[in-house]
């Protein structure tokens, strides 16, 4: 395992040389991730690794891609999607135009899940889905809408558990071990790089989803990011987090009301 | 007990297990009397879709209070914490717990190795690691890390375990300080941090 002091040196150097700030990331997870890429890429001495990161921007990009966690799935936590489908979408459906932000969308599985639900609710035509991540490599996958076929059975189960009643296989074409999702789903998606640590609000949204991203941040950064979401959320808009995340340490509880049992909060005043 | 190595400065007892470990936990936890002078953290393999049933069951059976594990919850002595399904559970220097959804380790999330290694880094010789019944090799690497960091390691006696592979594997590859039946584990827990 790499040493704490080595990790801090790396964090400083990545910030100094490239401007990416990992200083407020939770150390336990970050250390495991850095350790993983250090061994994966065959390094033996930390100084060699550090010098490679400093001098080779391509390698630094690879390292950042590898240390950010990109595990996601379609209709992750079906009961959450059931609540979205049954309770939240009907409320959003009354608006002339629905703006949704998937912050930290990774390879996009949850964005496609949302598009499927919007389509089934007859709302996709008047929606726009912004999907952002710090990692441009995963955004390319997200744009393509191509996911490994071996995952599809689990996704179809999740889809059904989340209240889906269509034939899930109508949404993709299977070929060579991959499933390519229909382009009618991605027409309303806009993908772009956005760093929650350093970038600001760029629009006003009716629903912001940021699931299992805040867990990688320390309390201070969580507070900043939740406030960034607050700045980006319309009154009566919704913020949705991962099943083990909370806003209670980050923002005044008089401003937000938790919706049902899920990790969904509604902004009740400006 | 094999050795007379008293544990007097323990802050955290971390317990790992897989198949058959629930039964072992239910033979131990309900009989642990309050107050306990350390935190108990449980990391067991569980179904992806199991959201709260394990927590509810242990809370129902145990006198020690089960705290809901949310990201960055403070780890305090006197409570039980259970790794949620589909997350790795990690330990931070400021004595909070954090969660991670990265790749499965040993086909498992939560992985026992991940939590044991992380706890060993933070708590060193103030940590006790206990590995229970199970049928895969998760936990062995973690126990080694606990041992290397100066903590105490306990493995459920394979003869008393419903599934002996996990404890056997740990015994084969590490030299645990104790090999105990569930009754003996209970006695061991009662003696932690007790004066002579």
Tab-separated table of C-alpha atoms in Angstrom:
chain	number	residue	atom	x	y	z
A	1	UNK	CA	0.000	0.000	0.000
A	2	UNK	CA	1.259	3.488	-0.816
A	3	UNK	CA	1.933	5.826	2.124
A	4	UNK	CA	-0.325	8.694	3.206
A	5	UNK	CA	2.457	11.194	2.527
A	6	UNK	CA	2.902	9.827	-1.013
A	7	UNK	CA	-0.795	10.241	-1.684
A	8	UNK	CA	-0.678	13.852	-0.471
A	9	UNK	CA	2.306	14.543	-2.741
A	10	UNK	CA	0.425	13.127	-5.705
A	11	UNK	CA	-2.673	15.213	-4.907
A	12	UNK	CA	-0.526	18.369	-4.725
A	13	UNK	CA	1.286	17.608	-7.963
A	14	UNK	CA	-1.858	16.801	-9.942
A	15	UNK	CA	-3.326	20.099	-8.806
A	16	UNK	CA	-0.177	22.081	-9.485
A	17	UNK	CA	0.557	20.572	-12.902
A	18	UNK	CA	-2.954	19.987	-14.256
A	19	UNK	CA	-5.408	21.910	-12.091
A	20	UNK	CA	-7.455	18.893	-11.026
A	21	UNK	CA	-8.129	19.166	-7.313
A	22	UNK	CA	-8.501	15.893	-5.428
A	23	UNK	CA	-7.670	17.538	-2.101
A	24	UNK	CA	-11.228	17.186	-0.814
A	25	UNK	CA	-11.778	13.606	-1.873
A	26	UNK	CA	-12.339	11.022	0.875
A	27	UNK	CA	-8.905	9.617	1.558
A	28	UNK	CA	-9.791	5.976	2.290
A	29	UNK	CA	-11.306	5.380	-1.131
A	30	UNK	CA	-8.874	7.617	-3.038
A	31	UNK	CA	-5.899	5.824	-1.535
A	32	UNK	CA	-7.260	2.433	-2.607
A	33	UNK	CA	-7.901	3.752	-6.114
A	34	UNK	CA	-4.414	5.240	-6.502
A	35	UNK	CA	-2.865	2.113	-5.050
A	36	UNK	CA	-4.820	0.041	-7.553
A	37	UNK	CA	-3.626	1.978	-10.623
A	38	UNK	CA	-0.050	2.079	-9.257
A	39	UNK	CA	0.108	-1.735	-9.200
A	40	UNK	CA	-2.081	-2.219	-12.284
A	41	UNK	CA	0.397	-0.204	-14.356
A	42	UNK	CA	3.356	-2.140	-13.001
A	43	UNK	CA	5.058	0.568	-10.935
A	44	UNK	CA	7.448	-0.473	-8.183
A	45	UNK	CA	8.673	2.870	-6.833
A	46	UNK	CA	6.427	5.732	-6.008
A	47	UNK	CA	8.840	8.411	-7.344
A	48	UNK	CA	8.713	6.739	-10.802
A	49	UNK	CA	4.943	6.853	-10.737
A	50	UNK	CA	4.945	10.470	-9.596
A	51	UNK	CA	7.381	11.524	-12.289
A	52	UNK	CA	5.301	9.765	-14.974
A	53	UNK	CA	2.195	11.617	-13.795
A	54	UNK	CA	4.039	14.953	-13.778
A	55	UNK	CA	5.673	14.649	-17.175
A	56	UNK	CA	3.105	12.741	-19.226
A	57	UNK	CA	-0.293	14.465	-19.553
A	58	UNK	CA	-1.720	11.417	-21.363
A	59	UNK	CA	-0.737	9.203	-18.472
A	60	UNK	CA	-2.145	11.649	-15.944
A	61	UNK	CA	-5.464	11.532	-17.792
A	62	UNK	CA	-5.394	7.754	-17.659
A	63	UNK	CA	-4.636	7.826	-13.965
A	64	UNK	CA	-7.523	10.206	-13.267
A	65	UNK	CA	-9.850	8.050	-15.372
A	66	UNK	CA	-8.795	5.027	-13.344
A	67	UNK	CA	-9.050	6.568	-9.881
A	68	UNK	CA	-12.533	7.951	-10.412
A	69	UNK	CA	-15.056	5.202	-9.760
A	70	UNK	CA	-17.172	4.363	-12.790
A	71	UNK	CA	-19.348	1.544	-11.598
A	72	UNK	CA	-22.967	2.117	-12.505
A	73	UNK	CA	-25.971	0.203	-13.780
A	74	UNK	CA	-29.355	0.750	-15.403
A	75	UNK	CA	-32.250	1.325	-13.010
A	76	UNK	CA	-29.814	1.047	-10.098
A	77	UNK	CA	-31.931	0.591	-6.947
A	78	UNK	CA	-35.264	-0.192	-8.627
A	79	UNK	CA	-37.361	1.134	-5.737
A	80	UNK	CA	-35.796	4.554	-6.297
A	81	UNK	CA	-36.798	4.435	-9.974
A	82	UNK	CA	-40.268	3.249	-9.045
A	83	UNK	CA	-40.677	6.373	-6.895
A	84	UNK	CA	-39.382	8.550	-9.734
A	85	UNK	CA	-41.776	6.923	-12.158
A	86	UNK	CA	-44.867	6.971	-9.953
A	87	UNK	CA	-44.425	10.134	-7.906
A	88	UNK	CA	-41.917	12.522	-9.417
A	89	UNK	CA	-42.476	12.300	-13.180
A	90	UNK	CA	-46.219	13.072	-12.922
A	91	UNK	CA	-45.317	16.272	-11.050
A	92	UNK	CA	-42.649	17.236	-13.587
A	93	UNK	CA	-45.029	16.348	-16.406
A	94	UNK	CA	-47.184	19.390	-15.667
A	95	UNK	CA	-44.348	21.675	-16.759
A	96	UNK	CA	-44.046	22.841	-20.357
A	97	UNK	CA	-40.393	21.847	-20.435
A	98	UNK	CA	-38.371	19.486	-18.199
A	99	UNK	CA	-34.690	20.046	-17.546
A	100	UNK	CA	-32.734	17.229	-15.904
A	101	UNK	CA	-29.073	17.098	-14.862
A	102	UNK	CA	-27.222	13.837	-14.259
A	103	UNK	CA	-24.143	15.051	-12.361
A	104	UNK	CA	-21.357	12.466	-12.388
A	105	UNK	CA	-23.155	10.318	-14.957
A	106	UNK	CA	-20.219	7.959	-15.580
A	107	UNK	CA	-20.925	5.693	-18.578
A	108	UNK	CA	-24.531	6.887	-18.723
A	109	UNK	CA	-26.589	3.829	-17.768
A	110	UNK	CA	-28.764	5.893	-15.444
A	111	UNK	CA	-29.268	8.577	-18.106
A	112	UNK	CA	-30.648	5.974	-20.517
A	113	UNK	CA	-32.821	4.601	-17.702
A	114	UNK	CA	-34.271	8.059	-17.202
A	115	UNK	CA	-34.875	8.503	-20.936
A	116	UNK	CA	-36.765	5.192	-21.044
A	117	UNK	CA	-39.014	6.273	-18.179
A	118	UNK	CA	-39.614	9.706	-19.720
A	119	UNK	CA	-40.492	8.068	-23.014
A	120	UNK	CA	-42.945	5.710	-21.348
A	121	UNK	CA	-44.515	8.643	-19.489
A	122	UNK	CA	-44.871	10.509	-22.801
A	123	UNK	CA	-42.527	13.260	-21.579
A	124	UNK	CA	-39.287	12.654	-23.427
A	125	UNK	CA	-40.173	14.999	-26.315
A	126	UNK	CA	-40.301	17.990	-23.955
A	127	UNK	CA	-37.333	17.008	-21.806
A	128	UNK	CA	-33.646	17.694	-22.001
A	129	UNK	CA	-31.105	15.546	-20.146
A	130	UNK	CA	-27.741	17.126	-19.355
A	131	UNK	CA	-25.217	14.470	-18.416
A	132	UNK	CA	-21.834	15.493	-17.073
A	133	UNK	CA	-18.744	13.851	-15.651
A	134	UNK	CA	-15.145	14.823	-14.881
A	135	UNK	CA	-13.981	11.857	-16.973
A	136	UNK	CA	-14.219	12.381	-20.759
A	137	UNK	CA	-13.551	8.719	-21.549
A	138	UNK	CA	-16.721	7.546	-19.828
A	139	UNK	CA	-18.671	10.345	-21.526
A	140	UNK	CA	-17.720	8.856	-24.905
A	141	UNK	CA	-19.245	5.522	-23.841
A	142	UNK	CA	-22.303	7.327	-22.523
A	143	UNK	CA	-22.747	9.125	-25.860
A	144	UNK	CA	-22.533	5.873	-27.790
A	145	UNK	CA	-25.247	4.183	-25.716
A	146	UNK	CA	-23.458	0.869	-26.100
A	147	UNK	CA	-23.289	-1.344	-23.029
A	148	UNK	CA	-22.069	-4.916	-22.436
A	149	UNK	CA	-24.723	-7.466	-23.298
A	150	UNK	CA	-23.826	-9.642	-20.276
A	151	UNK	CA	-25.330	-6.970	-18.002
A	152	UNK	CA	-28.628	-6.770	-19.845
A	153	UNK	CA	-30.390	-9.547	-17.956
A	154	UNK	CA	-29.808	-7.758	-14.650
A	155	UNK	CA	-30.904	-4.478	-16.216
A	156	UNK	CA	-34.091	-6.061	-17.557
A	157	UNK	CA	-34.836	-7.358	-14.031
A	158	UNK	CA	-34.171	-3.903	-12.566
A	159	UNK	CA	-36.370	-2.355	-15.257
A	160	UNK	CA	-39.248	-4.631	-14.347
A	161	UNK	CA	-38.732	-4.075	-10.604
A	162	UNK	CA	-38.851	-0.333	-11.231
A	163	UNK	CA	-42.338	-0.625	-12.710
A	164	UNK	CA	-41.405	-1.084	-16.370
A	165	UNK	CA	-44.020	-2.973	-18.357
A	166	UNK	CA	-42.709	-2.915	-21.905
A	167	UNK	CA	-40.494	-5.493	-23.516
A	168	UNK	CA	-37.053	-4.232	-22.439
A	169	UNK	CA	-35.418	-5.724	-25.522
A	170	UNK	CA	-37.336	-3.237	-27.690
A	171	UNK	CA	-34.978	-0.524	-26.443
A	172	UNK	CA	-31.743	-1.925	-27.861
A	173	UNK	CA	-30.196	-3.953	-30.629
A	174	UNK	CA	-27.871	-6.761	-29.553
A	175	UNK	CA	-24.741	-7.418	-31.566
A	176	UNK	CA	-21.270	-8.906	-30.908
A	177	UNK	CA	-21.731	-9.016	-27.136
A	178	UNK	CA	-22.999	-5.462	-26.886
A	179	UNK	CA	-26.375	-3.800	-26.650
A	180	UNK	CA	-26.790	-0.538	-28.530
A	181	UNK	CA	-29.645	1.535	-27.178
A	182	UNK	CA	-31.993	3.229	-29.625
A	183	UNK	CA	-31.024	6.672	-30.801
A	184	UNK	CA	-34.525	7.923	-30.106
A	185	UNK	CA	-33.504	7.704	-26.425
A	186	UNK	CA	-30.320	9.743	-26.770
A	187	UNK	CA	-31.757	12.510	-28.964
A	188	UNK	CA	-32.514	14.611	-25.918
A	189	UNK	CA	-29.215	14.028	-24.157
A	190	UNK	CA	-26.401	16.573	-23.955
A	191	UNK	CA	-23.053	15.281	-22.708
A	192	UNK	CA	-20.268	17.496	-21.461
A	193	UNK	CA	-17.322	17.519	-19.120
A	194	UNK	CA	-18.015	19.209	-15.799
A	195	UNK	CA	-15.954	19.077	-12.634
A	196	UNK	CA	-18.086	19.355	-9.498
A	197	UNK	CA	-15.011	20.455	-7.547
A	198	UNK	CA	-14.165	23.504	-9.626
A	199	UNK	CA	-16.940	24.296	-12.122
A	200	UNK	CA	-20.007	26.403	-11.416
A	201	UNK	CA	-23.713	26.166	-12.066
A	202	UNK	CA	-24.571	26.293	-15.776
A	203	UNK	CA	-28.358	26.152	-15.931
A	204	UNK	CA	-31.519	25.820	-13.874
A	205	UNK	CA	-32.987	22.344	-13.512
A	206	UNK	CA	-36.190	20.667	-12.373
A	207	UNK	CA	-34.443	17.470	-11.346
A	208	UNK	CA	-30.807	16.850	-10.477
A	209	UNK	CA	-29.530	13.304	-10.029
A	210	UNK	CA	-26.155	12.755	-8.443
A	211	UNK	CA	-26.081	9.198	-7.227
A	212	UNK	CA	-23.088	7.719	-5.429
A	213	UNK	CA	-20.784	10.609	-6.274
A	214	UNK	CA	-20.811	12.567	-3.011
A	215	UNK	CA	-19.567	9.479	-1.135
A	216	UNK	CA	-16.134	10.138	-2.670
A	217	UNK	CA	-15.996	13.670	-1.249
A	218	UNK	CA	-15.240	14.886	2.267
A	219	UNK	CA	-17.824	16.850	4.266
A	220	UNK	CA	-16.612	20.269	3.130
A	221	UNK	CA	-16.725	19.407	-0.537
A	222	UNK	CA	-20.096	17.714	-0.107
A	223	UNK	CA	-21.391	20.954	1.351
A	224	UNK	CA	-20.036	22.963	-1.575
A	225	UNK	CA	-21.483	20.586	-4.153
A	226	UNK	CA	-24.903	20.457	-2.503
A	227	UNK	CA	-24.908	24.256	-2.573
A	228	UNK	CA	-23.964	24.160	-6.244
A	229	UNK	CA	-26.995	21.921	-6.805
A	230	UNK	CA	-29.117	24.315	-4.766
A	231	UNK	CA	-28.005	27.176	-7.040
A	232	UNK	CA	-28.909	25.040	-10.057
A	233	UNK	CA	-32.331	23.892	-8.900
A	234	UNK	CA	-35.635	25.627	-9.576
A	235	UNK	CA	-38.004	26.087	-6.656
A	236	UNK	CA	-40.103	22.891	-6.353
A	237	UNK	CA	-37.374	21.016	-8.212
A	238	UNK	CA	-35.946	17.727	-6.943
A	239	UNK	CA	-32.507	16.553	-5.888
A	240	UNK	CA	-31.859	12.791	-5.939
A	241	UNK	CA	-28.832	11.158	-4.298
A	242	UNK	CA	-27.580	7.597	-3.742
A	243	UNK	CA	-29.310	5.360	-1.191
A	244	UNK	CA	-26.706	5.989	1.518
A	245	UNK	CA	-26.136	9.697	0.895
A	246	UNK	CA	-27.718	12.642	2.666
A	247	UNK	CA	-27.932	16.441	2.443
A	248	UNK	CA	-28.585	16.827	6.154
A	249	UNK	CA	-25.010	17.902	6.987
A	250	UNK	CA	-24.823	20.198	3.975
A	251	UNK	CA	-27.777	22.553	3.749
A	252	UNK	CA	-30.560	24.068	5.828
A	253	UNK	CA	-33.311	21.539	6.338
A	254	UNK	CA	-35.999	24.218	6.195
A	255	UNK	CA	-35.283	24.679	2.510
A	256	UNK	CA	-35.691	21.051	1.500
A	257	UNK	CA	-38.297	18.419	2.207
A	258	UNK	CA	-37.443	14.745	1.889
A	259	UNK	CA	-39.736	12.926	-0.481
A	260	UNK	CA	-41.083	9.558	0.659
A	261	UNK	CA	-38.482	7.097	1.972
A	262	UNK	CA	-36.119	7.569	-0.940
A	263	UNK	CA	-33.119	9.884	-1.074
A	264	UNK	CA	-35.055	12.517	-2.966
A	265	UNK	CA	-35.468	16.059	-1.657
A	266	UNK	CA	-37.731	18.792	-2.940
A	267	UNK	CA	-36.604	22.402	-2.824
A	268	UNK	CA	-39.497	24.164	-1.121
A	269	UNK	CA	-38.189	27.717	-1.090
A	270	UNK	CA	-35.550	29.917	-2.685
B	1	UNK	CA	-8.216	-20.300	24.416
B	2	UNK	CA	-4.942	-20.947	22.634
B	3	UNK	CA	-3.112	-17.873	23.813
B	4	UNK	CA	-3.408	-15.579	26.735
B	5	UNK	CA	-3.104	-12.332	24.829
B	6	UNK	CA	-5.361	-9.857	26.590
B	7	UNK	CA	-6.987	-7.136	24.562
B	8	UNK	CA	-7.040	-3.942	26.595
B	9	UNK	CA	-7.006	-1.028	24.193
B	10	UNK	CA	-9.569	-2.044	21.604
B	11	UNK	CA	-11.563	0.641	19.774
B	12	UNK	CA	-13.115	-1.436	17.018
B	13	UNK	CA	-14.118	-5.071	16.595
B	14	UNK	CA	-14.719	-5.859	12.941
B	15	UNK	CA	-16.501	-9.078	12.051
B	16	UNK	CA	-16.575	-10.598	8.566
B	17	UNK	CA	-18.414	-13.576	7.191
B	18	UNK	CA	-20.321	-15.070	4.324
B	19	UNK	CA	-22.517	-18.163	3.974
B	20	UNK	CA	-23.468	-19.445	7.421
B	21	UNK	CA	-22.255	-16.332	9.213
B	22	UNK	CA	-25.709	-15.007	10.027
B	23	UNK	CA	-26.321	-18.045	12.191
B	24	UNK	CA	-23.005	-17.447	13.970
B	25	UNK	CA	-23.806	-13.759	14.476
B	26	UNK	CA	-27.145	-14.685	15.991
B	27	UNK	CA	-25.382	-17.018	18.431
B	28	UNK	CA	-23.096	-14.172	19.509
B	29	UNK	CA	-24.623	-10.696	19.226
B	30	UNK	CA	-27.854	-11.175	21.226
B	31	UNK	CA	-25.745	-12.146	24.261
B	32	UNK	CA	-23.387	-9.177	24.197
B	33	UNK	CA	-24.336	-7.001	27.159
B	34	UNK	CA	-24.428	-3.232	27.142
B	35	UNK	CA	-22.435	-1.115	27.440
B	36	UNK	CA	-19.628	-2.194	25.149
B	37	UNK	CA	-16.452	-0.132	25.189
B	38	UNK	CA	-15.732	-0.508	21.465
B	39	UNK	CA	-17.560	-0.215	18.150
B	40	UNK	CA	-18.714	-3.394	16.420
B	41	UNK	CA	-18.593	-3.323	12.628
B	42	UNK	CA	-20.117	-6.164	10.632
B	43	UNK	CA	-19.219	-6.894	7.020
B	44	UNK	CA	-21.044	-9.881	5.590
B	45	UNK	CA	-21.770	-10.901	2.038
B	46	UNK	CA	-25.391	-10.246	1.304
B	47	UNK	CA	-27.758	-10.142	-1.582
B	48	UNK	CA	-27.563	-7.101	-3.808
B	49	UNK	CA	-31.261	-6.488	-3.303
B	50	UNK	CA	-31.194	-6.894	0.495
B	51	UNK	CA	-31.724	-3.317	1.567
B	52	UNK	CA	-32.459	-3.438	5.264
B	53	UNK	CA	-33.504	-6.940	6.378
B	54	UNK	CA	-30.127	-7.814	7.894
B	55	UNK	CA	-30.046	-4.541	9.861
B	56	UNK	CA	-33.606	-5.073	11.096
B	57	UNK	CA	-32.932	-8.645	12.169
B	58	UNK	CA	-29.782	-7.825	14.101
B	59	UNK	CA	-31.372	-4.734	15.638
B	60	UNK	CA	-34.274	-6.876	16.792
B	61	UNK	CA	-32.084	-9.555	18.366
B	62	UNK	CA	-29.295	-7.466	19.831
B	63	UNK	CA	-29.230	-5.353	22.999
B	64	UNK	CA	-26.522	-3.141	21.527
B	65	UNK	CA	-28.026	-0.462	19.281
B	66	UNK	CA	-27.555	-0.816	15.518
B	67	UNK	CA	-26.695	2.529	13.906
B	68	UNK	CA	-27.816	3.148	10.375
B	69	UNK	CA	-24.748	3.346	8.128
B	70	UNK	CA	-24.917	6.375	5.891
B	71	UNK	CA	-21.913	7.898	4.197
B	72	UNK	CA	-19.576	9.717	6.659
B	73	UNK	CA	-21.391	8.522	9.765
B	74	UNK	CA	-19.286	8.900	12.919
B	75	UNK	CA	-17.942	5.614	14.274
B	76	UNK	CA	-18.636	5.545	18.022
B	77	UNK	CA	-18.019	2.894	20.629
B	78	UNK	CA	-21.081	1.218	22.060
B	79	UNK	CA	-22.853	0.686	18.757
B	80	UNK	CA	-23.119	-1.859	15.958
B	81	UNK	CA	-22.550	-0.781	12.341
B	82	UNK	CA	-23.416	-3.007	9.381
B	83	UNK	CA	-21.912	-2.594	5.910
B	84	UNK	CA	-24.803	-1.832	3.532
B	85	UNK	CA	-25.407	-4.084	0.559
B	86	UNK	CA	-23.709	-3.130	-2.694
B	87	UNK	CA	-21.125	-0.775	-1.108
B	88	UNK	CA	-17.613	-1.281	0.198
B	89	UNK	CA	-17.243	0.063	3.720
B	90	UNK	CA	-14.107	2.105	4.470
B	91	UNK	CA	-12.593	3.843	7.509
B	92	UNK	CA	-11.390	7.456	7.547
B	93	UNK	CA	-8.761	9.094	9.771
B	94	UNK	CA	-11.378	11.339	11.376
B	95	UNK	CA	-13.166	8.209	12.657
B	96	UNK	CA	-16.012	8.326	10.190
B	97	UNK	CA	-17.129	5.561	7.852
B	98	UNK	CA	-17.228	6.134	4.130
B	99	UNK	CA	-18.702	4.134	1.290
B	100	UNK	CA	-17.441	3.178	-2.132
B	101	UNK	CA	-19.184	1.483	-5.062
B	102	UNK	CA	-16.013	0.491	-6.915
B	103	UNK	CA	-15.500	-2.954	-8.482
B	104	UNK	CA	-16.350	-6.082	-6.535
B	105	UNK	CA	-13.416	-7.715	-4.762
B	106	UNK	CA	-13.495	-11.514	-4.390
B	107	UNK	CA	-16.835	-11.334	-6.237
B	108	UNK	CA	-18.159	-9.349	-3.322
B	109	UNK	CA	-19.345	-5.840	-2.472
B	110	UNK	CA	-19.072	-5.311	0.425
B	111	UNK	CA	-15.765	-7.158	0.490
B	112	UNK	CA	-14.374	-8.267	3.845
B	113	UNK	CA	-10.774	-7.777	2.691
B	114	UNK	CA	-11.467	-4.167	1.714
B	115	UNK	CA	-12.974	-3.254	5.088
B	116	UNK	CA	-10.432	-5.230	7.137
B	117	UNK	CA	-7.494	-3.597	5.312
B	118	UNK	CA	-9.001	-0.149	5.670
B	119	UNK	CA	-9.749	-0.632	9.385
B	120	UNK	CA	-6.232	-2.006	9.961
B	121	UNK	CA	-4.725	1.139	8.469
B	122	UNK	CA	-6.670	3.442	10.735
B	123	UNK	CA	-6.901	1.453	13.967
B	124	UNK	CA	-3.682	-0.636	13.977
B	125	UNK	CA	-3.286	-2.403	17.331
B	126	UNK	CA	-6.619	-1.047	18.568
B	127	UNK	CA	-8.440	-3.380	16.218
B	128	UNK	CA	-9.783	-6.898	16.602
B	129	UNK	CA	-10.758	-8.770	13.419
B	130	UNK	CA	-13.034	-11.796	13.553
B	131	UNK	CA	-13.700	-14.018	10.543
B	132	UNK	CA	-16.712	-16.320	10.591
B	133	UNK	CA	-18.241	-19.033	8.429
B	134	UNK	CA	-18.190	-18.695	4.648
B	135	UNK	CA	-17.454	-20.426	1.403
B	136	UNK	CA	-15.056	-18.122	-0.398
B	137	UNK	CA	-11.583	-16.768	0.316
B	138	UNK	CA	-12.556	-13.182	1.141
B	139	UNK	CA	-11.221	-12.095	4.537
B	140	UNK	CA	-7.859	-13.869	4.545
B	141	UNK	CA	-5.910	-10.976	3.045
B	142	UNK	CA	-7.713	-8.600	5.374
B	143	UNK	CA	-6.877	-10.644	8.465
B	144	UNK	CA	-3.239	-10.596	7.420
B	145	UNK	CA	-3.369	-6.819	7.163
B	146	UNK	CA	-4.871	-6.582	10.649
B	147	UNK	CA	-2.129	-8.812	12.003
B	148	UNK	CA	0.626	-6.845	10.276
B	149	UNK	CA	-0.763	-3.612	11.700
B	150	UNK	CA	-0.605	-5.065	15.204
B	151	UNK	CA	-4.266	-5.977	15.683
B	152	UNK	CA	-5.686	-9.197	17.105
B	153	UNK	CA	-7.174	-11.825	14.778
B	154	UNK	CA	-9.818	-14.405	15.560
B	155	UNK	CA	-11.166	-17.110	13.258
B	156	UNK	CA	-14.286	-19.141	13.901
B	157	UNK	CA	-13.392	-22.752	14.557
B	158	UNK	CA	-14.106	-24.455	11.208
B	159	UNK	CA	-15.698	-27.356	13.107
B	160	UNK	CA	-18.305	-24.990	14.519
B	161	UNK	CA	-18.831	-23.150	11.227
B	162	UNK	CA	-21.663	-24.017	8.876
B	163	UNK	CA	-19.275	-23.388	5.969
B	164	UNK	CA	-15.678	-24.144	6.827
B	165	UNK	CA	-13.906	-22.906	3.686
B	166	UNK	CA	-13.501	-19.277	4.706
B	167	UNK	CA	-12.153	-19.958	8.223
B	168	UNK	CA	-9.989	-22.832	6.957
B	169	UNK	CA	-8.493	-20.649	4.251
B	170	UNK	CA	-7.655	-17.963	6.826
B	171	UNK	CA	-6.085	-20.500	9.190
B	172	UNK	CA	-4.039	-21.947	6.354
B	173	UNK	CA	-2.636	-18.595	5.203
B	174	UNK	CA	-2.375	-16.586	8.423
B	175	UNK	CA	-1.662	-17.531	12.003
B	176	UNK	CA	-4.711	-16.213	13.790
B	177	UNK	CA	-4.285	-15.331	17.455
B	178	UNK	CA	-7.381	-17.327	18.335
B	179	UNK	CA	-9.469	-20.089	16.767
B	180	UNK	CA	-12.779	-20.103	18.640
B	181	UNK	CA	-16.268	-21.548	18.599
B	182	UNK	CA	-19.152	-19.050	18.666
B	183	UNK	CA	-19.524	-19.544	22.464
B	184	UNK	CA	-15.858	-18.801	22.908
B	185	UNK	CA	-16.077	-15.752	20.646
B	186	UNK	CA	-18.809	-14.419	22.920
B	187	UNK	CA	-16.605	-14.930	26.004
B	188	UNK	CA	-13.703	-13.330	24.147
B	189	UNK	CA	-15.804	-10.251	23.367
B	190	UNK	CA	-16.891	-9.956	27.001
B	191	UNK	CA	-13.251	-9.860	28.111
B	192	UNK	CA	-12.175	-7.105	25.747
B	193	UNK	CA	-10.952	-3.974	27.570
B	194	UNK	CA	-11.621	-5.592	30.975
B	195	UNK	CA	-9.116	-4.852	33.752
B	196	UNK	CA	-7.090	-7.740	35.218
